[in-house]
Coordinates of C-alpha atoms and ligand atoms in Angstrom, one line a residue:
X1 CA 0.4 0.2 0.3
X2 CA 1.5 3.3 -0.8
X3 CA 1.6 6.2 1.5
X4 CA -0.3 8.3 -1.3
X5 CA -3.1 5.6 -1.9
X6 CA -6.9 6.5 -0.5
X7 CA -6.7 3.4 1.9
X8 CA -3.8 4.2 3.1
X9 CA -4.7 7.7 4.2
X10 CA -7.8 6.0 5.0
X11 CA -6.7 3.9 7.5
X12 CA -4.4 6.9 9.1
X13 CA -7.5 9.2 9.7
X14 CA -9.1 6.2 11.4
X15 CA -6.1 5.3 13.6
X16 CA -6.6 9.4 14.4
X17 CA -10.1 9.5 14.7
X18 CA -11.0 6.3 16.4
X19 CA -8.4 4.1 17.8
X20 CA -6.5 6.8 19.7
X21 CA -9.1 7.9 21.3
X22 CA -10.7 4.1 21.9
X23 CA -7.8 3.1 24.1
X24 CA -8.0 6.4 25.7
X25 CA -12.0 5.6 26.4
X26 CA -10.8 2.3 27.8
X27 CA -8.1 3.6 29.9
X28 CA -9.7 7.0 31.0
X29 CA -13.3 6.6 31.9
X30 CA -14.2 10.3 31.6
X31 CA -12.2 11.3 28.2
X32 CA -14.3 8.2 27.3
X33 CA -17.6 10.1 27.7
X34 CA -16.1 13.2 25.6
X35 CA -15.0 10.8 22.9
X36 CA -18.2 9.1 22.7
X37 CA -20.1 12.7 22.0
X38 CA -17.4 13.4 19.0
X39 CA -17.7 10.5 17.7
X40 CA -21.3 11.0 17.4
X41 CA -20.9 14.3 15.2
X42 CA -18.1 12.4 13.7
X43 CA -20.9 9.8 12.2
X44 CA -23.3 11.9 11.2
X45 CA -21.3 14.0 9.6
X46 CA -19.0 11.5 7.8
X47 CA -21.2 8.1 7.7
X48 CA -18.4 6.1 5.7
X49 CA -16.8 5.9 8.9
X50 CA -18.8 4.0 10.1
X51 CA -17.9 0.9 8.5
X52 CA -14.3 0.8 10.3
X53 CA -16.0 1.4 13.7
X54 CA -18.4 -1.7 13.2
X55 CA -15.3 -3.6 12.3
X56 CA -13.4 -2.8 15.5
X57 CA -16.7 -4.1 17.9
X58 CA -18.3 -0.9 18.5
X59 CA -22.2 -1.1 18.6
X60 CA -24.2 1.8 16.8
X61 CA -27.0 2.9 18.1
X62 CA -28.0 5.6 15.3
X63 CA -29.1 9.1 16.2
X64 CA -32.1 10.0 14.5
X65 CA -34.6 12.5 14.5
X66 CA -37.8 9.9 14.3
X67 CA -38.3 10.2 17.7
X68 CA -41.8 12.2 17.0
X69 CA -41.5 15.4 17.0
X70 CA -44.4 15.7 19.8
X71 CA -45.0 13.5 22.8
X72 CA -41.2 13.4 22.8
X73 CA -39.8 13.9 26.7
X74 CA -36.2 15.1 27.3
X75 CA -35.4 11.9 29.4
X76 CA -36.7 9.9 26.3
X77 CA -33.7 11.2 24.1
X78 CA -31.5 8.7 22.6
X79 CA -27.9 7.7 24.2
X80 CA -26.4 8.2 21.3
X81 CA -24.1 5.0 21.1
X82 CA -23.1 2.4 23.7
X83 CA -20.5 0.0 23.9
X84 CA -20.6 -3.8 24.3
X85 CA -20.7 -4.8 26.6
X86 CA -21.3 -1.6 28.5
X87 CA -18.1 -1.0 30.6
X88 CA -19.6 2.0 32.7
X89 CA -22.8 4.1 32.4
X90 CA -23.0 6.3 29.6
X91 CA -23.9 9.6 30.2
X92 CA -27.0 10.5 28.3
X93 CA -26.5 12.8 25.6
X94 CA -28.7 16.0 25.0
X95 CA -30.1 15.9 21.7
X96 CA -30.5 19.3 20.4
X97 CA -26.6 20.0 21.0
X98 CA -25.1 16.8 19.1
X99 CA -27.4 18.4 16.0
X100 CA -26.7 21.9 16.5
X101 CA -23.8 22.6 15.0
X102 CA -24.1 20.0 11.8
X103 CA -27.8 20.0 10.6
X104 CA -29.6 22.0 13.1
X105 CA -33.1 21.7 10.5
X106 CA -32.8 17.3 10.8
X107 CA -36.2 17.2 12.4
X108 CA -39.5 16.9 10.8
X109 CA -41.1 20.4 10.6
X110 CA -44.6 20.1 13.2
X111 CA -47.8 21.6 12.0
X112 CA -49.5 23.6 15.0
X113 CA -52.6 25.5 13.9
X114 CA -53.5 29.4 15.3
X115 CA -56.7 29.8 14.6
X116 CA -58.1 33.2 15.3
X117 CA -54.5 34.1 13.7
X118 CA -55.7 37.5 12.5
X119 CA -56.8 39.0 16.0
X120 CA -54.7 40.5 18.4
X121 CA -53.6 37.4 19.8
X122 CA -52.9 35.9 17.0
X123 CA -50.6 39.1 15.7
X124 CA -47.8 38.3 18.7
X125 CA -48.1 34.7 18.7
X126 CA -47.3 33.5 15.8
X127 CA -44.3 35.1 15.1
X128 CA -43.2 33.5 18.8
X129 CA -44.0 30.0 17.3
X130 CA -41.9 30.4 14.1
X131 CA -38.9 31.2 16.3
X132 CA -39.2 28.4 17.9
X133 CA -40.2 30.1 21.6
X134 CA -42.9 27.2 21.7
X135 CA -41.3 24.1 20.3
X136 CA -37.6 24.2 20.8
X137 CA -35.3 26.6 19.3
X138 CA -34.2 23.4 16.8
X139 CA -37.7 22.5 16.0
X140 CA -39.0 23.4 12.6
X141 CA -43.1 24.2 12.1
X142 CA -45.3 25.0 9.6
X143 CA -47.7 27.1 10.7
X144 CA -51.7 26.5 9.7
X145 CA -53.5 30.1 10.0
X146 CA -57.2 29.7 10.1
X147 CA -59.4 32.6 10.7
X148 CA -63.1 33.9 8.9
X149 CA -63.5 35.6 5.4
X150 CA -63.6 38.9 6.8
X151 CA -60.3 38.5 8.0
X152 CA -59.4 36.8 5.0
X153 CA -56.9 39.8 4.0
X154 CA -55.5 40.6 7.1
X155 CA -54.6 37.0 7.6
X156 CA -52.9 37.4 4.5
X157 CA -51.2 40.2 5.7
X158 CA -49.8 38.3 8.3
X159 CA -48.7 35.5 6.1
X160 CA -47.0 38.1 4.0
X161 CA -44.8 39.7 7.5
X162 CA -44.3 35.8 8.7
X163 CA -42.6 35.3 4.7
X164 CA -40.6 38.4 5.3
X165 CA -39.2 37.9 8.5
X166 CA -37.6 34.8 6.7
X167 CA -38.0 32.8 10.2
X168 CA -35.2 29.7 9.6
X169 CA -37.5 27.6 11.6
X170 CA -40.4 28.2 9.4
X171 CA -40.7 25.8 6.9
X172 CA -44.5 26.8 5.1
X173 CA -47.3 28.7 6.1
X174 CA -51.0 28.1 5.3
X175 CA -53.2 30.6 5.7
X176 CA -57.2 29.8 5.1
X177 CA -60.6 30.7 6.2
X178 CA -61.7 26.3 5.5
X179 CA -61.4 24.9 8.8
X180 CA -60.8 22.0 7.1
X181 CA -57.8 23.2 5.4
X182 CA -56.5 24.9 8.2
X183 CA -57.0 21.6 10.6
X184 CA -55.3 19.2 8.1
X185 CA -52.5 17.3 9.8
X186 CA -51.9 19.6 12.8
X187 CA -49.8 18.4 15.6
X188 CA -51.2 21.2 18.1
X189 CA -54.1 23.1 17.8
X190 CA -54.1 27.2 19.6
X191 CA -57.7 27.8 19.3
X192 CA -57.7 31.6 19.8
X193 CA -60.2 32.3 17.9
X194 CA -64.0 32.9 18.9
X195 CA -66.5 35.7 19.3
X196 CA -66.1 38.5 21.5
X197 CA -68.9 39.6 23.6
X198 CA -70.5 43.0 22.2
X199 CA -71.9 46.0 23.9
X200 CA -75.7 44.6 24.6
X201 CA -75.4 41.2 24.0
X202 CA -76.6 38.6 26.7
X203 CA -74.4 36.0 27.8
X204 CA -76.5 33.6 26.2
X205 CA -75.9 35.3 22.9
X206 CA -72.1 34.8 23.1
X207 CA -72.4 31.3 24.1
X208 CA -74.3 30.5 21.5
X209 CA -72.3 31.7 19.0
X210 CA -69.3 29.9 20.4
X211 CA -70.5 26.9 21.0
X212 CA -71.6 27.0 17.2
X213 CA -67.6 27.4 16.5
X214 CA -66.4 24.9 19.0
X215 CA -68.6 22.2 17.6
X216 CA -67.8 22.6 14.0
X217 CA -64.3 23.2 15.0
X218 CA -64.2 20.0 16.7
X219 CA -65.6 18.3 13.5
X220 CA -62.5 19.2 11.8
X221 CA -60.0 18.7 13.7
X222 CA -61.4 15.5 15.1
X223 CA -61.2 14.5 11.1
X224 CA -58.1 15.8 9.6
X225 CA -55.6 16.4 12.4
X226 CA -52.4 14.3 13.3
X227 CA -53.4 11.5 15.6
X228 CA -52.5 12.9 19.2
X229 CA -53.2 16.5 18.1
X230 CA -52.7 18.8 21.5
X231 CA -55.2 21.1 21.8
X232 CA -55.2 24.4 23.5
X233 CA -57.8 26.8 23.9
X234 CA -57.5 30.1 24.5
X235 CA -60.5 31.5 23.5
X236 CA -63.3 33.1 26.1
X237 CA -65.1 30.8 28.0
X238 CA -62.0 28.9 27.3
X239 CA -62.9 26.0 29.6
X240 CA -66.3 26.0 28.7
X241 CA -65.5 26.2 24.5
X242 CA -62.8 23.2 25.5
X243 CA -65.1 21.1 26.6
X244 CA -67.4 21.3 24.1
X245 CA -64.5 20.7 21.8
X246 CA -64.5 17.5 24.2
X247 CA -67.7 16.4 23.8
X248 CA -67.8 16.9 19.5
X249 CA -64.4 14.9 19.4
X250 CA -65.2 12.4 21.2
X251 CA -62.4 10.6 19.6
X252 CA -59.8 12.7 20.5
X253 CA -58.4 11.7 23.7
X254 CA -59.6 13.4 26.6
X255 CA -56.2 14.2 28.1
X256 CA -55.4 16.4 24.7
X257 CA -58.2 19.1 25.1
X258 CA -56.9 21.4 27.6
X259 CA -57.3 25.7 28.0
X260 CA -55.1 28.1 28.9
X261 CA -54.8 29.4 32.6
X262 CA -51.2 29.6 32.6
X263 CA -51.5 33.6 31.8
X264 CA -53.2 33.5 35.4
X265 CA -50.6 31.7 36.4
X266 CA -47.6 33.4 35.5
X267 CA -49.2 36.5 36.2
X268 CA -49.6 34.9 40.4
X269 CA -45.8 34.5 39.8
X270 CA -45.4 38.0 38.5
X271 CA -47.2 39.6 41.6
X272 CA -45.2 37.5 44.1
X273 CA -41.8 38.7 41.9
X274 CA -42.6 42.2 42.1
X275 CA -43.7 42.1 46.0
X276 CA -40.7 40.5 47.3
X277 CA -38.1 42.3 44.6
X278 CA -36.6 38.6 43.4
X279 CA -36.7 37.5 40.1
X280 CA -39.6 35.8 38.8
X281 CA -37.6 32.7 37.4
X282 CA -36.9 31.8 41.2
X283 CA -40.7 31.8 41.9
X284 CA -42.4 28.7 41.6
X285 CA -45.5 26.4 42.3
X286 CA -48.3 29.2 42.9
X287 CA -51.8 27.5 41.5
X288 CA -54.8 28.3 39.4
X289 CA -57.9 26.6 40.8
X290 CA -60.9 26.6 38.8
X291 CA -62.2 29.0 35.6
X292 CA -60.2 31.3 33.5
X293 CA -62.2 34.3 34.8
X294 CA -62.7 36.4 37.7
X295 CA -64.0 33.0 39.9
X296 CA -60.6 32.0 39.4
X297 CA -58.9 30.9 42.8
X298 CA -55.0 32.2 42.6
X299 CA -53.4 30.1 45.8
X300 CA -49.9 30.6 46.9
X301 CA -50.0 28.0 50.1
X302 CA -47.5 25.8 48.0
X303 CA -45.5 28.4 46.2
X304 CA -41.6 28.4 46.8
X305 CA -39.0 31.3 46.5
X306 CA -35.6 30.4 45.4
X307 CA -33.2 31.9 48.3
X308 CA -29.5 31.8 49.0
X309 CA -30.7 29.7 51.9
X310 CA -32.5 27.4 50.2
X311 CA -36.7 27.3 49.3
X312 CA -39.0 29.0 51.3
X313 CA -42.6 29.0 50.9
X314 CA -43.8 32.3 49.9
X315 CA -46.0 32.7 53.2
X316 CA -42.9 32.5 54.9
X317 CA -41.1 35.4 52.9
X318 CA -44.1 38.0 52.7
X319 CA -45.6 38.0 55.9
X320 CA -48.5 39.4 55.3
X321 CA -51.7 36.9 55.1
X322 CA -53.9 40.0 54.9
X323 CA -51.9 41.0 51.6
X324 CA -52.1 37.1 49.8
X325 CA -55.5 36.2 51.5
X326 CA -57.2 39.7 50.0
X327 CA -55.5 42.2 47.6
X328 CA -53.0 39.6 45.8
X329 CA -55.6 37.4 44.9
X330 CA -58.1 40.3 43.6
X331 CA -54.8 42.0 41.5
X332 CA -54.7 38.4 39.7
X333 CA -58.6 37.9 39.2
X334 CA -59.2 41.2 37.7
X335 CA -55.6 41.6 35.7
X336 CA -57.4 41.5 32.5
X337 CA -59.7 43.8 33.3
X338 CA -56.1 46.1 34.2
X339 CA -54.8 45.8 31.3
X340 CA -57.9 46.4 29.2
X341 CA -58.4 49.5 31.3
X342 CA -54.6 51.0 30.9
X343 CA -54.4 49.8 26.9
X344 CA -58.0 50.3 25.2
X345 CA -57.5 46.1 24.1
X346 CA -57.6 42.7 26.1
X347 CA -53.6 41.3 26.7
X348 CA -52.3 40.0 23.5
X349 CA -48.3 39.7 24.3
X350 CA -48.5 37.9 27.9
X351 CA -51.6 35.3 26.6
X352 CA -49.3 34.9 23.5
X353 CA -46.0 34.1 25.7
X354 CA -48.3 32.0 28.0
X355 CA -50.0 29.9 25.0
X356 CA -46.0 28.9 24.2
X357 CA -45.2 28.2 28.0
X358 CA -48.5 26.2 27.9
X359 CA -47.3 24.0 25.2
X360 CA -43.4 24.1 25.4
X361 CA -43.9 22.4 29.3
X362 CA -46.7 19.8 28.0
X363 CA -44.7 18.6 24.9
X364 CA -40.9 18.9 26.0
X365 CA -42.0 18.4 30.3
X366 CA -42.2 20.5 33.7
X367 CA -38.7 21.0 35.3
X368 CA -38.2 18.8 38.1
X369 CA -40.0 19.9 41.6
X370 CA -42.0 22.6 39.3
X371 CA -45.5 22.6 38.7
X372 CA -47.8 24.7 36.5
X373 CA -51.7 25.7 36.0
X374 CA -53.4 24.0 33.3
X375 CA -57.0 24.0 32.9
X376 CA -58.0 20.1 32.1
X377 CA -60.6 17.4 32.6
X378 CA -61.7 16.5 35.6
X379 CA -61.1 13.2 37.3
X380 CA -62.6 14.3 40.6
X381 CA -59.3 15.1 41.6
X382 CA -59.6 17.5 44.7
X383 CA -63.2 16.9 44.9
X384 CA -63.3 18.8 42.1
X385 CA -66.9 17.4 39.9
X386 CA -65.8 15.3 36.9
X387 CA -66.7 16.6 33.7
X388 CA -65.5 20.2 34.2
X389 CA -62.7 21.5 32.1
X390 CA -60.9 23.1 35.5
X391 CA -57.4 24.1 36.1
X392 CA -55.4 22.1 38.6
X393 CA -51.8 22.7 38.9
X394 CA -50.0 19.7 36.6
X395 CA -46.5 18.3 36.4
X396 CA -46.0 17.5 32.5
X397 CA -43.5 14.8 31.3
X398 CA -43.8 12.4 28.2
X399 CA -46.0 14.6 26.6
X400 CA -48.8 13.8 29.5
X401 CA -49.8 16.2 32.2
X402 CA -50.5 15.0 35.4
X403 CA -52.5 16.3 38.4
X404 CA -50.7 16.6 41.1
X405 CA -51.6 15.2 44.3
X406 CA -52.2 15.3 47.9
X407 CA -51.5 18.9 48.3
X408 CA -53.0 20.2 51.6
X409 CA -56.2 22.1 51.1
X410 CA -57.5 24.8 53.7
X411 CA -61.2 25.7 54.4
X412 CA -60.6 29.2 52.8
X413 CA -59.0 27.4 49.5
X414 CA -62.2 25.0 49.7
X415 CA -64.3 27.5 49.4
X416 CA -62.8 29.4 46.9
X417 CA -62.1 26.2 44.6
X418 CA -66.1 24.9 45.1
X419 CA -67.4 28.7 44.0
X420 CA -65.4 28.7 40.6
X421 CA -66.4 24.8 40.1
X422 CA -69.7 26.2 40.7
X423 CA -69.1 28.8 38.2
X424 CA -68.1 26.2 35.6
X425 CA -70.7 23.8 36.3
X426 CA -73.6 26.9 35.4
X427 CA -71.4 27.8 32.1
X428 CA -71.8 23.9 30.7
X429 CA -75.5 24.1 31.6
X430 CA -75.6 27.1 29.5
X431 CA -73.5 25.9 27.3
X432 CA -75.8 22.3 26.7
X433 CA -78.7 24.8 26.8
X434 CA -77.3 26.4 23.7
X435 CA -76.7 23.3 21.8
X436 CA -80.8 22.2 21.8
Ligands
NAX1 P1 -59.3 38.9 18.5 O1 -61.0 39.9 18.6 O2 -58.5 40.7 18.4 O3 -58.9 38.2 17.8 C1 -59.8 37.2 18.0 C2 -60.1 36.6 16.0 O4 -60.5 35.5 15.7 C3 -60.1 37.7 14.9 O5 -59.5 37.6 14.1 C4 -62.1 37.1 14.5 O6 -61.9 37.2 12.8 C5 -60.9 35.4 14.3 N1 -62.4 34.5 14.7 C6 -63.8 34.7 15.0 N2 -64.2 33.7 14.6 C7 -63.9 32.7 13.7 C8 -63.8 31.7 13.7 N3 -64.9 30.8 13.7 N4 -62.8 30.7 13.3 C9 -61.6 31.5 13.0 N5 -61.4 32.5 13.7 C10 -62.3 33.2 14.2 O7 -59.3 38.9 19.8 P2 -57.7 38.4 20.9 O8 -57.3 39.1 21.6 O9 -56.9 37.6 19.6 O10 -58.3 37.5 21.7 C11 -59.0 36.0 21.4 C12 -59.7 35.5 22.5 O11 -58.8 35.3 23.5 C13 -61.1 36.1 23.0 O12 -61.8 35.8 22.9 C14 -60.0 36.6 24.3 O13 -61.0 36.6 25.5 C15 -59.6 35.5 25.0 N6 -58.7 35.4 25.6 C16 -58.0 34.7 26.8 C17 -56.9 34.4 27.6 C18 -56.8 33.3 28.4 O14 -55.7 33.0 29.0 N7 -57.9 32.5 28.0 C19 -56.8 35.9 27.8 C20 -56.3 36.7 26.8 C21 -57.8 36.6 26.1 O15 -58.9 37.4 26.5

């Protein structure tokens, strides 16, 4: 074999790339982990080099993007390579870190539907999704935007702006007024479109309009969305719209239909952060119980703050139960109205951001030891009537939420939780009366 021949050069390359690190891998376990990670990158970049690796007895579990982009939990991410027999525990490799510098767009795009996309929340939400705030900075998306015919021109304007923004993760935009086209193949549906209450309208009239919208969109989603599509209802009355959607899309698992109370949850975190002058990221585990309305119960009894001396209960740090049981609760309950008063428009950027938080945590999981609030189908936990869409504390893992169990509930909380459940029962009855 001449020193210029390709096979000679190939052998040298193989020796430097694998044989030396492999020897060190056996001798120095810590170095071995770094080698393993590096090798994954090399293999993805230069598949022909796999052959000599296999010849030397190394088993390759190829890193692929075949994990369903939705329902993927960080803990499920593949361990990229294992030696046979395994000599030492393998360190799970963070998937995005591996593909980042080689092929950041390797994943299949996820289709995300936003209804009411020409409205003000839609306008704030779609760029967040296209930037990766909802599903991650390495997750390509195709946006489906649905609105009604009178908003078609404005919707097209939003589409033009999305194109002009040249978002690298955005692989396509469907802008339509046809519910079937809008719902076809979607993996995530964020239902923002709805009929707002106008001056002089009875509650029942608004409910009738929204029931009919959610009934027909439920049917379109059930027939045309991707299997296991995750649904988040934002439009008000959010809990009851979600319930109607669930009723008219019986083949969509009830676990996949939720409503947004994360905005209220984030508002509660924000109030505690302001009160204690601590970063909002240091506050966790507030709870919104019940309806996304002024009857909701923002509860700090289980909330904690990260301090230099470890985690401390919010009540211990605030040292003012009168505030926490009074002004704090009404401020969170009335925050939407305060925004309207100040802006002459309802919350949009905070609603859009909270919708991203809701889906992100649902799909990618909540951090260890942290719970968040989601409007979900009640199974009777905490003696909340089963069959309502009620906001509970939840944790998320493997693309599924679970209600946090076993939190002690004091007498004041019980009353407030029952009150908001009562309102939801009335809304449910009203919605059903609109159907008949
Ligand atoms: P906008 O009035 O700005 O936008 C609503 C959009 O929905 C409009 O473009 C309208 O044409 C469209 N629409 C109406 N009927 C539709 C249908 N059948 N199919 C598709 N699109 C339809 O309202 P915006 O400020 O964006 O608020 C949207 C909804 O979010 C409202 O119902 C609002 O009450 C609700 N909110 C819910 C929050 C929550 O935390 N759950 C907080 C923010 C917000 O108040």
